[in-house]
GROMACS .gro file of C-alpha atoms in nm:
model
  255
    1MET     CA    1  -1.957  -7.814  -7.605
    2ALA     CA    2  -2.231  -7.942  -7.383
    3ASP     CA    3  -1.978  -8.146  -7.189
    4GLU     CA    4  -1.749  -7.845  -7.137
    5GLN     CA    5  -2.037  -7.626  -7.015
    6ASP     CA    6  -2.143  -7.898  -6.774
    7LYS     CA    7  -1.786  -7.915  -6.638
    8ASN     CA    8  -1.768  -7.540  -6.596
    9GLN     CA    9  -2.099  -7.533  -6.413
   10ALA     CA   10  -1.992  -7.823  -6.199
   11ALA     CA   11  -1.662  -7.653  -6.104
   12PRO     CA   12  -1.676  -7.493  -5.755
   13ARG     CA   13  -1.689  -7.111  -5.728
   14PHE     CA   14  -1.389  -6.923  -5.558
   15ARG     CA   15  -1.482  -6.783  -5.216
   16LEU     CA   16  -1.282  -6.511  -5.030
   17PRO     CA   17  -1.123  -6.617  -4.702
   18LYS     CA   18  -1.226  -6.456  -4.376
   19PHE     CA   19  -0.983  -6.187  -4.250
   20PHE     CA   20  -1.030  -6.230  -3.873
   21THR     CA   21  -0.722  -6.072  -3.711
   22GLN     CA   22  -0.500  -6.038  -4.021
   23GLY     CA   23  -0.396  -5.696  -4.147
   24ALA     CA   24  -0.559  -5.552  -4.452
   25GLU     CA   25  -0.240  -5.570  -4.659
   26ALA     CA   26  -0.156  -5.927  -4.555
   27ALA     CA   27  -0.510  -6.037  -4.628
   28ALA     CA   28  -0.496  -5.882  -4.974
   29GLU     CA   29  -0.163  -6.053  -5.057
   30ALA     CA   30  -0.296  -6.384  -4.928
   31THR     CA   31  -0.602  -6.346  -5.143
   32LEU     CA   32  -0.395  -6.277  -5.455
   33ALA     CA   33  -0.173  -6.575  -5.386
   34GLU     CA   34  -0.474  -6.794  -5.327
   35VAL     CA   35  -0.631  -6.680  -5.653
   36GLU     CA   36  -0.313  -6.754  -5.850
   37SER     CA   37  -0.255  -7.097  -5.702
   38ALA     CA   38  -0.602  -7.225  -5.616
   39PRO     CA   39  -0.683  -7.553  -5.812
   40THR     CA   40  -1.027  -7.669  -5.890
   41GLU     CA   41  -1.177  -8.012  -5.878
   42GLY     CA   42  -1.079  -8.214  -6.185
   43GLY     CA   43  -0.787  -7.976  -6.258
   44ALA     CA   44  -1.013  -7.709  -6.409
   45PRO     CA   45  -0.932  -7.338  -6.336
   46PRO     CA   46  -1.175  -7.124  -6.136
   47ALA     CA   47  -1.454  -6.936  -6.303
   48VAL     CA   48  -1.324  -6.659  -6.527
   49SER     CA   49  -1.581  -6.401  -6.417
   50SER     CA   50  -1.498  -6.428  -6.045
   51VAL     CA   51  -1.118  -6.400  -6.067
   52PRO     CA   52  -1.090  -6.038  -6.192
   53ASP     CA   53  -1.338  -5.919  -5.931
   54THR     CA   54  -1.148  -6.087  -5.655
   55ILE     CA   55  -0.815  -5.946  -5.776
   56ALA     CA   56  -0.963  -5.596  -5.796
   57LYS     CA   57  -1.101  -5.620  -5.443
   58ALA     CA   58  -0.769  -5.745  -5.306
   59THR     CA   59  -0.579  -5.469  -5.484
   60ALA     CA   60  -0.816  -5.208  -5.344
   61ILE     CA   61  -0.774  -5.347  -4.992
   62LYS     CA   62  -0.392  -5.335  -5.026
   63ALA     CA   63  -0.400  -4.978  -5.158
   64ALA     CA   64  -0.625  -4.872  -4.871
   65ALA     CA   65  -0.387  -5.034  -4.623
   66ASN     CA   66  -0.089  -4.856  -4.778
   67ASN     CA   67  -0.272  -4.522  -4.771
   68GLY     CA   68  -0.369  -4.576  -4.409
   69ARG     CA   69  -0.010  -4.660  -4.315
   70LYS     CA   70   0.122  -4.345  -4.487
   71GLY     CA   71  -0.152  -4.122  -4.344
   72ALA     CA   72  -0.108  -4.233  -3.984
   73PRO     CA   73   0.218  -4.039  -3.922
   74VAL     CA   74   0.072  -3.733  -4.091
   75ALA     CA   75  -0.236  -3.747  -3.872
   76ALA     CA   76  -0.023  -3.798  -3.558
   77THR     CA   77   0.201  -3.505  -3.652
   78ALA     CA   78  -0.101  -3.287  -3.716
   79ALA     CA   79  -0.246  -3.380  -3.376
   80ILE     CA   80   0.084  -3.301  -3.198
   81SER     CA   81   0.117  -2.973  -3.384
   82GLU     CA   82  -0.235  -2.876  -3.289
   83GLU     CA   83  -0.168  -2.962  -2.923
   84VAL     CA   84   0.157  -2.761  -2.917
   85THR     CA   85  -0.017  -2.467  -3.083
   86SER     CA   86  -0.292  -2.484  -2.821
   87GLU     CA   87  -0.037  -2.489  -2.536
   88LEU     CA   88   0.156  -2.197  -2.687
   89GLN     CA   89  -0.163  -1.997  -2.716
   90ALA     CA   90  -0.244  -2.076  -2.353
   91LEU     CA   91   0.105  -1.955  -2.252
   92ARG     CA   92   0.059  -1.636  -2.454
   93ASP     CA   93  -0.274  -1.575  -2.284
   94ALA     CA   94  -0.116  -1.633  -1.941
   95VAL     CA   95   0.172  -1.394  -2.021
   96ASP     CA   96  -0.073  -1.130  -2.145
   97GLN     CA   97  -0.278  -1.170  -1.829
   98LEU     CA   98   0.031  -1.134  -1.607
   99THR     CA   99   0.140  -0.829  -1.807
  100ASP     CA  100  -0.200  -0.670  -1.752
  101GLN     CA  101  -0.182  -0.744  -1.380
  102VAL     CA  102   0.167  -0.593  -1.351
  103THR     CA  103   0.049  -0.286  -1.540
  104GLN     CA  104  -0.248  -0.251  -1.305
  105VAL     CA  105  -0.021  -0.284  -1.000
  106ASN     CA  106   0.215  -0.018  -1.135
  107GLU     CA  107  -0.074   0.215  -1.207
  108ARG     CA  108  -0.215   0.154  -0.859
  109GLU     CA  109   0.124   0.226  -0.697
  110THR     CA  110   0.160   0.543  -0.901
  111SER     CA  111  -0.186   0.652  -0.795
  112LEU     CA  112  -0.109   0.579  -0.429
  113GLU     CA  113   0.213   0.779  -0.452
  114ARG     CA  114   0.022   1.076  -0.590
  115VAL     CA  115  -0.234   1.046  -0.311
  116PHE     CA  116   0.045   1.023  -0.049
  117ASP     CA  117   0.220   1.329  -0.189
  118ALA     CA  118  -0.107   1.522  -0.190
  119LEU     CA  119  -0.182   1.421   0.170
  120HIS     CA  120   0.172   1.510   0.278
  121ALA     CA  121   0.143   1.855   0.122
  122GLU     CA  122  -0.202   1.902   0.276
  123LEU     CA  123  -0.078   1.802   0.622
  124ALA     CA  124   0.215   2.040   0.586
  125ASP     CA  125  -0.028   2.320   0.505
  126TYR     CA  126  -0.245   2.227   0.804
  127LYS     CA  127   0.063   2.226   1.027
  128ASN     CA  128   0.173   2.567   0.909
  129ASP     CA  129  -0.178   2.707   0.946
  130PHE     CA  130  -0.210   2.551   1.292
  131LEU     CA  131   0.117   2.701   1.412
  132TYR     CA  132   0.036   3.038   1.261
  133GLU     CA  133  -0.314   3.056   1.406
  134HIS     CA  134  -0.202   2.943   1.753
  135LEU     CA  135   0.118   3.141   1.774
  136LYS     CA  136  -0.022   3.464   1.638
  137PRO     CA  137  -0.229   3.545   1.952
  138VAL     CA  138   0.083   3.485   2.165
  139VAL     CA  139   0.335   3.665   1.950
  140ARG     CA  140   0.134   3.981   1.893
  141PRO     CA  141   0.111   4.076   2.264
  142LEU     CA  142   0.479   3.994   2.305
  143LEU     CA  143   0.553   4.234   2.021
  144PHE     CA  144   0.359   4.503   2.204
  145LEU     CA  145   0.560   4.426   2.516
  146PHE     CA  146   0.880   4.463   2.318
  147ASP     CA  147   0.760   4.794   2.178
  148SER     CA  148   0.684   4.920   2.529
  149LEU     CA  149   1.024   4.817   2.663
  150GLU     CA  150   1.196   4.977   2.366
  151GLN     CA  151   0.999   5.297   2.411
  152PHE     CA  152   1.077   5.313   2.784
  153ASP     CA  153   1.445   5.254   2.716
  154GLY     CA  154   1.443   5.540   2.464
  155GLU     CA  155   1.279   5.775   2.712
  156VAL     CA  156   1.534   5.691   2.980
  157ALA     CA  157   1.823   5.745   2.739
  158MET     CA  158   1.682   6.080   2.628
  159ALA     CA  159   1.636   6.193   2.989
  160GLU     CA  160   1.992   6.109   3.075
  161ALA     CA  161   2.132   6.288   2.768
  162THR     CA  162   1.931   6.610   2.743
  163MET     CA  163   1.770   6.685   3.072
  164THR     CA  164   1.903   6.838   3.388
  165GLY     CA  165   1.946   6.640   3.699
  166ALA     CA  166   1.617   6.753   3.844
  167THR     CA  167   1.419   6.677   3.532
  168SER     CA  168   1.596   6.344   3.491
  169GLY     CA  169   1.504   6.256   3.845
  170GLU     CA  170   1.139   6.321   3.770
  171VAL     CA  171   1.146   6.091   3.464
  172LEU     CA  172   1.328   5.813   3.649
  173SER     CA  173   1.148   5.856   3.979
  174PRO     CA  174   1.033   5.536   4.148
  175PRO     CA  175   0.662   5.599   4.082
  176VAL     CA  176   0.723   5.645   3.708
  177VAL     CA  177   0.946   5.341   3.681
  178ARG     CA  178   0.704   5.131   3.881
  179GLU     CA  179   0.415   5.238   3.662
  180ASN     CA  180   0.603   5.135   3.348
  181VAL     CA  181   0.703   4.801   3.499
  182ARG     CA  182   0.342   4.724   3.591
  183PHE     CA  183   0.240   4.808   3.237
  184PHE     CA  184   0.496   4.560   3.100
  185ARG     CA  185   0.378   4.298   3.348
  186ASP     CA  186   0.015   4.333   3.247
  187GLN     CA  187   0.105   4.299   2.879
  188LEU     CA  188   0.298   3.979   2.944
  189ILE     CA  189   0.014   3.831   3.151
  190GLU     CA  190  -0.227   3.904   2.868
  191ALA     CA  191   0.003   3.737   2.615
  192LEU     CA  192   0.032   3.422   2.830
  193ARG     CA  193  -0.343   3.410   2.881
  194THR     CA  194  -0.390   3.349   2.508
  195CYS     CA  195  -0.199   3.022   2.562
  196GLU     CA  196  -0.429   2.916   2.848
  197VAL     CA  197  -0.154   3.013   3.093
  198THR     CA  198  -0.290   3.208   3.389
  199ILE     CA  199  -0.118   3.354   3.691
  200MET     CA  200  -0.203   3.234   4.040
  201ASP     CA  201  -0.352   3.480   4.283
  202ALA     CA  202  -0.100   3.618   4.529
  203PRO     CA  203  -0.058   3.355   4.804
  204ARG     CA  204  -0.174   3.462   5.149
  205GLY     CA  205  -0.243   3.298   5.479
  206THR     CA  206  -0.142   2.942   5.561
  207PHE     CA  207   0.115   2.755   5.357
  208ASN     CA  208  -0.036   2.489   5.127
  209ALA     CA  209   0.209   2.239   4.979
  210LYS     CA  210  -0.034   2.169   4.694
  211PHE     CA  211   0.005   2.519   4.551
  212HIS     CA  212   0.313   2.657   4.729
  213LYS     CA  213   0.681   2.572   4.745
  214ALA     CA  214   0.880   2.687   5.047
  215VAL     CA  215   1.219   2.826   4.945
  216ASP     CA  216   1.310   2.981   5.280
  217ILE     CA  217   1.202   3.001   5.645
  218MET     CA  218   1.173   3.314   5.855
  219PRO     CA  219   1.130   3.331   6.234
  220VAL     CA  220   0.788   3.464   6.334
  221PRO     CA  221   0.573   3.487   6.645
  222ALA     CA  222   0.371   3.185   6.747
  223ALA     CA  223   0.053   3.335   6.600
  224GLU     CA  224   0.211   3.349   6.252
  225ASP     CA  225   0.368   3.005   6.255
  226GLY     CA  226   0.315   2.823   5.920
  227THR     CA  227   0.198   3.129   5.733
  228ILE     CA  228   0.333   3.281   5.410
  229VAL     CA  229   0.558   3.576   5.487
  230ARG     CA  230   0.667   3.674   5.135
  231VAL     CA  231   0.616   3.562   4.772
  232VAL     CA  232   0.940   3.506   4.579
  233ARG     CA  233   0.790   3.388   4.248
  234SER     CA  234   0.429   3.373   4.135
  235GLY     CA  235   0.260   3.043   4.059
  236TRP     CA  236   0.107   2.957   3.720
  237PHE     CA  237  -0.169   2.732   3.582
  238LEU     CA  238  -0.181   2.577   3.237
  239ASN     CA  239  -0.532   2.502   3.120
  240GLY     CA  240  -0.650   2.480   3.480
  241GLN     CA  241  -0.368   2.249   3.594
  242MET     CA  242  -0.066   2.335   3.803
  243LEU     CA  243   0.220   2.452   3.583
  244ARG     CA  244   0.445   2.595   3.853
  245PRO     CA  245   0.375   2.636   4.226
  246ALA     CA  246   0.431   2.970   4.388
  247GLU     CA  247   0.769   2.999   4.560
  248VAL     CA  248   0.727   3.154   4.904
  249VAL     CA  249   0.899   3.224   5.234
  250VAL     CA  250   0.724   3.050   5.525
  251GLY     CA  251   0.717   3.178   5.885
  252LYS     CA  252   0.840   2.942   6.156
  253PHE     CA  253   0.802   2.995   6.533
  254ARG     CA  254   1.116   2.901   6.722
  255GLY     CA  255   0.993   2.928   7.078
   0.00000   0.00000   0.00000
């Protein structure tokens, strides 16, 4: 017995190899093979207590390697899925943002259209008010002029139909007709004045091409050469500026 114990104590202990660059699974298989085939000095087997521990460690290393190899694709798939999910969420956020921007643009355009319509209606009202306020002072005197002409025409018709020749002559006498014509003229001048249109004073004296337009020439004595003989049409000013020059007949000495 003593000799056998001495031999067992003298037998060398099994030591695990170093795994340097080998894979975990290959290292575990190499370790198992080494344990099964490793001889001892003098042909004695390795120590009984160290062999099971070594086998257990090698088995654990192999199982860990297998688990790692199976888990690697799962982890890679999970990482890809997470990345795709993140990109899809980013796309959804971008689409939502674009949708909000399009909605805001549509609302802004709708608001601008309402403002444009309101401004158009307001300008139309201003235009109508402007025309009404500026035409009313002109139209009203013209209406009075129309009333006067209509009244005078009715009086003349009545005189011709019901009165004797003598009475009719009194109604249509030159002084009466002239008085009515002057009344019509004054009403028209007043109506034009509301539009800043004023009549020129009756031209007299020397002809002035700035305010007068010669439409005819009449022989006159030398003292009246270049003077206005007769007014054909009156001149008019618009807001202080020449609207139409007075048309006149100018005297010309032909000595």
